[in-house]
GROMACS .gro file of C-alpha atoms in nm:
model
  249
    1UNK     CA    1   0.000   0.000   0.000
    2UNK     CA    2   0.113   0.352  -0.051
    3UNK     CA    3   0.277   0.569   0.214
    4UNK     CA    4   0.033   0.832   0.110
    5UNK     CA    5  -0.261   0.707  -0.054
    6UNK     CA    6  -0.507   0.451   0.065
    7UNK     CA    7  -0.782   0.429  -0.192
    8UNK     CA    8  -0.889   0.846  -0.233
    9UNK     CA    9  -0.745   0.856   0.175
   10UNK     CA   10  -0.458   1.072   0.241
   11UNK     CA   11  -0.257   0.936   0.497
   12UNK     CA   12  -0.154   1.133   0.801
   13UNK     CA   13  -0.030   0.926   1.089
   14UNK     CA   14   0.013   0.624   1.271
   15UNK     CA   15  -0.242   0.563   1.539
   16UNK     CA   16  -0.150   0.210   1.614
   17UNK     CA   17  -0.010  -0.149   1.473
   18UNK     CA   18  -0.111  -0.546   1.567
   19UNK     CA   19   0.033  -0.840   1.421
   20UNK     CA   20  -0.169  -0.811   1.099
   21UNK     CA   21  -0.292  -0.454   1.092
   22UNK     CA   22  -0.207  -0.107   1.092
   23UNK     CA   23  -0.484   0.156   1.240
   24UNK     CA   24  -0.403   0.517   1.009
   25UNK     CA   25  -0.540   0.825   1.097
   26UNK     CA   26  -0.668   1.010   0.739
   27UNK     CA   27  -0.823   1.264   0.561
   28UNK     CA   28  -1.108   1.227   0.350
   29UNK     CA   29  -1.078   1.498   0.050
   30UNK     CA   30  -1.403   1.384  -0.086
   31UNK     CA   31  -1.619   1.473   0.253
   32UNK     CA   32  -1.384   1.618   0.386
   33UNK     CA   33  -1.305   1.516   0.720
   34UNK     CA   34  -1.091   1.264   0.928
   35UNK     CA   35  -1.107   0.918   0.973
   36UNK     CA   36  -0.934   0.589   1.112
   37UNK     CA   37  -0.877   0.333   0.822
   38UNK     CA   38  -0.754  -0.027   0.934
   39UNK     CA   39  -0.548  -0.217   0.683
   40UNK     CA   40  -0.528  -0.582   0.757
   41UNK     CA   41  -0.251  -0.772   0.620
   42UNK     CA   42  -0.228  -1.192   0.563
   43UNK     CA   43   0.005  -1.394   0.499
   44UNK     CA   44  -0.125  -1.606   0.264
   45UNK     CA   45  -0.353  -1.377   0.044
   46UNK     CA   46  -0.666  -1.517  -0.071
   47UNK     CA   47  -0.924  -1.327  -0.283
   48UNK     CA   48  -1.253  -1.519  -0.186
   49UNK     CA   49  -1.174  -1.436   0.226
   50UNK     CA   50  -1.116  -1.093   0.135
   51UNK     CA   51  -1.423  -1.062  -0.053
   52UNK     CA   52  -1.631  -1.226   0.247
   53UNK     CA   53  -1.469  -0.969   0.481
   54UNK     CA   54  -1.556  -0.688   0.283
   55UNK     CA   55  -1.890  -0.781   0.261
   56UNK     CA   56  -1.971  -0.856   0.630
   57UNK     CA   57  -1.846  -0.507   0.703
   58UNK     CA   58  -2.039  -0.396   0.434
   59UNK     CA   59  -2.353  -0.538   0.646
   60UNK     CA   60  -2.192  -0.428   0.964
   61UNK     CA   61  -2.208  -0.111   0.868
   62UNK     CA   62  -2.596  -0.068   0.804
   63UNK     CA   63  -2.590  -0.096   1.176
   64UNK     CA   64  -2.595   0.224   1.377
   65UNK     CA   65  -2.537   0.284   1.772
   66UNK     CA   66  -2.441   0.542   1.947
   67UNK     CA   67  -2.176   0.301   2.134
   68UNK     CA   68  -2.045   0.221   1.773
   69UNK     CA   69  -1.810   0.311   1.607
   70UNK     CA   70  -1.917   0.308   1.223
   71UNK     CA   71  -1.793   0.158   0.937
   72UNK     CA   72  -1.798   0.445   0.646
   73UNK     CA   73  -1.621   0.248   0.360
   74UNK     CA   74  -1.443  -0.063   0.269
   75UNK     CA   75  -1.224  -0.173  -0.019
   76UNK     CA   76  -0.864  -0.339  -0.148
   77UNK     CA   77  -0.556  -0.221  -0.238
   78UNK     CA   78  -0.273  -0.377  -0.328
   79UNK     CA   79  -0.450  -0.719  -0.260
   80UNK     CA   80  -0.513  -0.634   0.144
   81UNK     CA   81  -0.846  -0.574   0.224
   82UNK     CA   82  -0.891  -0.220   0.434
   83UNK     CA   83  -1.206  -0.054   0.655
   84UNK     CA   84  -1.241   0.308   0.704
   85UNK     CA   85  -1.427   0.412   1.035
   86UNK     CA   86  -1.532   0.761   1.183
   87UNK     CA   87  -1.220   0.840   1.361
   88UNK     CA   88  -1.255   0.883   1.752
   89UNK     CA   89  -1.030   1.060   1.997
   90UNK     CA   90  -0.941   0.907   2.300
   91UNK     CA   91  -0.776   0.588   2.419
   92UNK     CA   92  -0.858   0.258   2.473
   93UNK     CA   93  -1.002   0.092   2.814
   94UNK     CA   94  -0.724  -0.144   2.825
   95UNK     CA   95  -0.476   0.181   2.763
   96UNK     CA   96  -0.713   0.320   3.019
   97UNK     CA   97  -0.638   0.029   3.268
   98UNK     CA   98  -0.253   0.027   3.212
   99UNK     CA   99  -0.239   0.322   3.280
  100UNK     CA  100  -0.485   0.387   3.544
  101UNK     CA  101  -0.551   0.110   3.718
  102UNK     CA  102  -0.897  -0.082   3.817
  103UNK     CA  103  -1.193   0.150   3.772
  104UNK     CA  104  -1.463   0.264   4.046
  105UNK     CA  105  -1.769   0.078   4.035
  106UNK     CA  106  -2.032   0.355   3.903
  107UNK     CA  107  -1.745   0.389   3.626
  108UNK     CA  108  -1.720   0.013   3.528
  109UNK     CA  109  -2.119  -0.044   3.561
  110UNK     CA  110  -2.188   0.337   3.367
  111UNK     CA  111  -1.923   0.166   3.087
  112UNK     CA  112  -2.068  -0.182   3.070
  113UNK     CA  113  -2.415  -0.065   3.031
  114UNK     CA  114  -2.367   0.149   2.735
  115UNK     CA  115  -2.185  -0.144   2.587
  116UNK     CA  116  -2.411  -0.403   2.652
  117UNK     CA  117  -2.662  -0.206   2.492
  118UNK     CA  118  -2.481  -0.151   2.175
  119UNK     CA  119  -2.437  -0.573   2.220
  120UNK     CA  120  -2.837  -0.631   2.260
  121UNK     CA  121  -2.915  -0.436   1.972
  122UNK     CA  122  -2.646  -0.567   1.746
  123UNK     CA  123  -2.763  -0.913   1.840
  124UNK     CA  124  -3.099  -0.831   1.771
  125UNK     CA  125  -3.022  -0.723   1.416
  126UNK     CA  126  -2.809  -1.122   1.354
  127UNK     CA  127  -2.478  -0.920   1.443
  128UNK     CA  128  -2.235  -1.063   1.630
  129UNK     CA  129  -1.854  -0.911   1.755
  130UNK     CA  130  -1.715  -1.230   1.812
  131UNK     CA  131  -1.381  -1.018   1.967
  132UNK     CA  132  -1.498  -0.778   2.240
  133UNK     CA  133  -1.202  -0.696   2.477
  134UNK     CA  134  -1.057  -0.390   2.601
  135UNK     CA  135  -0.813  -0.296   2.346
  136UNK     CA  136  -1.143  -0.290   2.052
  137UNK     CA  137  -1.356  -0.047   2.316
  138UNK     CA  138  -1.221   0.331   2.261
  139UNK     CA  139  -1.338   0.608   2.541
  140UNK     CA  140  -1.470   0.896   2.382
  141UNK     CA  141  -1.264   1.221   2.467
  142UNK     CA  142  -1.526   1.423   2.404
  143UNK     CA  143  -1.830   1.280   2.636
  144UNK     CA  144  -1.623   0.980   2.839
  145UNK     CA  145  -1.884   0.710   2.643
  146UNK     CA  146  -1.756   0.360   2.540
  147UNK     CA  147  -1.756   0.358   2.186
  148UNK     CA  148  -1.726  -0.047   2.062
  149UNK     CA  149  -1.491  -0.078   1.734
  150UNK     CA  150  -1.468  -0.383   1.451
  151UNK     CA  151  -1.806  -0.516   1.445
  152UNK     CA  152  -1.928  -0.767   1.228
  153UNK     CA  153  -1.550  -0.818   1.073
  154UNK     CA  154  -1.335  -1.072   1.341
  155UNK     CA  155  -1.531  -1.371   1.221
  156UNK     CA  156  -1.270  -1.323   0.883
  157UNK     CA  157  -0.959  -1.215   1.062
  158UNK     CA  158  -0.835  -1.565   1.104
  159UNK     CA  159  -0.491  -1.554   1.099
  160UNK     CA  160  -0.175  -1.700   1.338
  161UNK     CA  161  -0.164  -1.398   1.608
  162UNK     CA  162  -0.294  -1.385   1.972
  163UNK     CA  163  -0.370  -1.056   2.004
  164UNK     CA  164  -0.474  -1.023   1.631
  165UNK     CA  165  -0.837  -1.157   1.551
  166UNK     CA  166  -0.721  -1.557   1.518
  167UNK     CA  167  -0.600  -1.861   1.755
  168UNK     CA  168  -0.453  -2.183   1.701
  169UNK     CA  169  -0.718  -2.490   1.598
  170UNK     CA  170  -0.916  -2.229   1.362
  171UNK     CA  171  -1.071  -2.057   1.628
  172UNK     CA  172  -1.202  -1.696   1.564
  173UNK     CA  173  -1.129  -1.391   1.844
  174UNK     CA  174  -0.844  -1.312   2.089
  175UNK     CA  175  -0.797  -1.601   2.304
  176UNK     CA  176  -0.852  -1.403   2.683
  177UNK     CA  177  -1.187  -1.339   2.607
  178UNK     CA  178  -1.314  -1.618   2.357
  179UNK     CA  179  -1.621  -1.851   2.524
  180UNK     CA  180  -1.597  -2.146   2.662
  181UNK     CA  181  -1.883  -2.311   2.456
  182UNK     CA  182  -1.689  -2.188   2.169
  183UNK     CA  183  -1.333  -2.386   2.237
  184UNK     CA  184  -1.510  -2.650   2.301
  185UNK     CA  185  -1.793  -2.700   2.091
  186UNK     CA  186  -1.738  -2.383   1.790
  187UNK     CA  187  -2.077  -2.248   1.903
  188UNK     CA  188  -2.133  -1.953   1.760
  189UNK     CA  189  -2.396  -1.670   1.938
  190UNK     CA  190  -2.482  -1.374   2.146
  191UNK     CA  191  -2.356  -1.550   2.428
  192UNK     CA  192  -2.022  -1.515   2.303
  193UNK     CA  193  -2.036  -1.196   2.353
  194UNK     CA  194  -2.214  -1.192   2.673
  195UNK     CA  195  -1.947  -1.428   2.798
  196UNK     CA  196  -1.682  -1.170   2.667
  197UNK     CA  197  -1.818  -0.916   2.819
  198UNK     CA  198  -1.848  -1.026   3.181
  199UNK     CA  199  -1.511  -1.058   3.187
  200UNK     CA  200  -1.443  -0.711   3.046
  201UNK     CA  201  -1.661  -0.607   3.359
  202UNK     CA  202  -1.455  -0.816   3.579
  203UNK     CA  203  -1.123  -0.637   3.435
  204UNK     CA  204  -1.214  -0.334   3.462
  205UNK     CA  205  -1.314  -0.338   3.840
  206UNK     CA  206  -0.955  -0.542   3.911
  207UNK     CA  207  -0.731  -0.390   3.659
  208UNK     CA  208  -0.628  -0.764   3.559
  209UNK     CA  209  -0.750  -0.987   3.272
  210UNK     CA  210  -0.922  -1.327   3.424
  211UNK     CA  211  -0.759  -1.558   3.204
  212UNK     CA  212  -0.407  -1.609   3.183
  213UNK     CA  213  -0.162  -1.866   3.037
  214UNK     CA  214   0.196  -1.987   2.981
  215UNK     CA  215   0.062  -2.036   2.638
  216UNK     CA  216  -0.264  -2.031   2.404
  217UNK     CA  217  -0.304  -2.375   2.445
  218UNK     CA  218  -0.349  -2.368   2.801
  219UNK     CA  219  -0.540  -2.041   2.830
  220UNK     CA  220  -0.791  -2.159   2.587
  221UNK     CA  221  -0.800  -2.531   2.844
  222UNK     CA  222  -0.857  -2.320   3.135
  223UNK     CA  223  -1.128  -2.101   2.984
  224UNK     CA  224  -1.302  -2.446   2.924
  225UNK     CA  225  -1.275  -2.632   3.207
  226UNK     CA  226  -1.254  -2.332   3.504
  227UNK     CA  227  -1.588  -2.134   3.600
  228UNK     CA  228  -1.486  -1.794   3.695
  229UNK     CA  229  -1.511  -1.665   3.996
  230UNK     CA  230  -1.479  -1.366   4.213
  231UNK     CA  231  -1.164  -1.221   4.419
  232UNK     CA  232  -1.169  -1.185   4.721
  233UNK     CA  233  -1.000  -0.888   4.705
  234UNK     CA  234  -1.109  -0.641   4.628
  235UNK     CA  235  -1.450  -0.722   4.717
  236UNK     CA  236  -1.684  -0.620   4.417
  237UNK     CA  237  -2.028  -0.524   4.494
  238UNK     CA  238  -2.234  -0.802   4.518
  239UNK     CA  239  -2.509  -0.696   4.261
  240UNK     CA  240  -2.156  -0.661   4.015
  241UNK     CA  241  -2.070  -0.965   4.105
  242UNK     CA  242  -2.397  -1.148   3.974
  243UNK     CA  243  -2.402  -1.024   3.681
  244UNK     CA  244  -2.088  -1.100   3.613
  245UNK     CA  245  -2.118  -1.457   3.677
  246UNK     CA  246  -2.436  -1.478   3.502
  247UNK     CA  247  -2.246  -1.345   3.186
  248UNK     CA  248  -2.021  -1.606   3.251
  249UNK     CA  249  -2.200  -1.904   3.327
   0.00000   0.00000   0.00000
């Protein structure tokens, strides 16, 4: 791809880099205005999964929130697929939790709500994230509101990467967060993301992911075989705590 030029896009910084993507910040001459585009990069190109990936943003991005953020365009250059979304200032909530540490409980429950609504609808339309975590939910500068990013598109990122959209065994999502009814079974539904979700919750009101490994092969065995629980400390208030392991169950 061009230093310069993605599609019409004039390129104008870096705002961040995974495994098999690069996040751009760019200008728009044609509506003139900003906006993120995401370039994802394979190594083993292949025209038809590149097709279905354009397309299921395509459909992703009939779907509006106000927790979203959009998908304005989609296309190929150079033989990697890339998605353009309204560009957002502000950080990420796992930047967020590096840097800051757990967050109070009105904060965590205000956050989770707004995304969890954004989740219902989505579901309710046949949309599905399939890779909510931290890192893919950006804090508006502007208001402080969760605004949920990549909808509708990890289901095609599958390639080698843990923190990139793809697992080992063909699995689908980052591996902290994927559901246990998924490793084991490759059920595929809301309650993916319901799972994924309660343990966002839990992470943000203890700073620390739930599930952690020595490798992906054991992370993804203890997401299947160990229920989550609660710490003991801190102690999380108990209505929290519920619905968290409700999400979970």
């Amino acid at each position: 791809m061009s230093e310069k030029l993605i599609g019409r896009f004039e390129i104008r910084g870096e705002l961040g880099r995974g495994a098999q993507s690069v996040v751009y910040l760019a200008w728009d001459p044609q509506l003139q205005r900003e906006v993120a585009i995401k370039t994802l990069h394979f190594t083993r190109g292949d025209p038809a999964r590149n097709a279905e990936l354009l397309q299921e943003a395509r459909t992703s991005s009939k779907f509006q929130h106000p927790n979203v953020v959009p998908i304005f365009d989609a296309g190929e250059q150079d033989g990697d697929p890339f998605l353009v979304f309204e560009y957002v200032k502000g950080q990420s909530l796992a930047e967020l939790l590096k840097s800051g540490g757990p967050l109070s409980t009105v904060k965590a429950a205000t956050l989770l709500r707004q995304v969890a609504d954004a989740l219902s609808q989505a579901h309710a339309q046949g949309i599905i994230h399939r890779d909510l975590k931290p890192s893919n939910i950006i804090i508006d500068a502007l208001d402080g509101a969760p605004r949920v990013m990549d909808f509708g598109i990890a289901a095609r990122v599958t390639d080698a990467a843990q923190d990139a959209g793809a697992t080992a065994a063909g699995l689908t999502g980052t591996p902290a967060y994927l559901a246990p009814e998924y490793i084991s079974l490759r059920r595929i539904g809301p309650q993916n993301d319901v799972f994924a979700a309660g343990l966002v919750l839990l992470e943000m009101l203890t700073g620390q992911r739930v599930f952690d490994a020595s490798s992906i092969e054991m992370l993804l065995y203890r997401i299947a075989t160990e229920a989550v629980t609660l710490p003991a400390e801190p102690a999380l208030d108990p209505k929290l705590g519920g619905i968290i392991l409700r999400a979970c169950a």
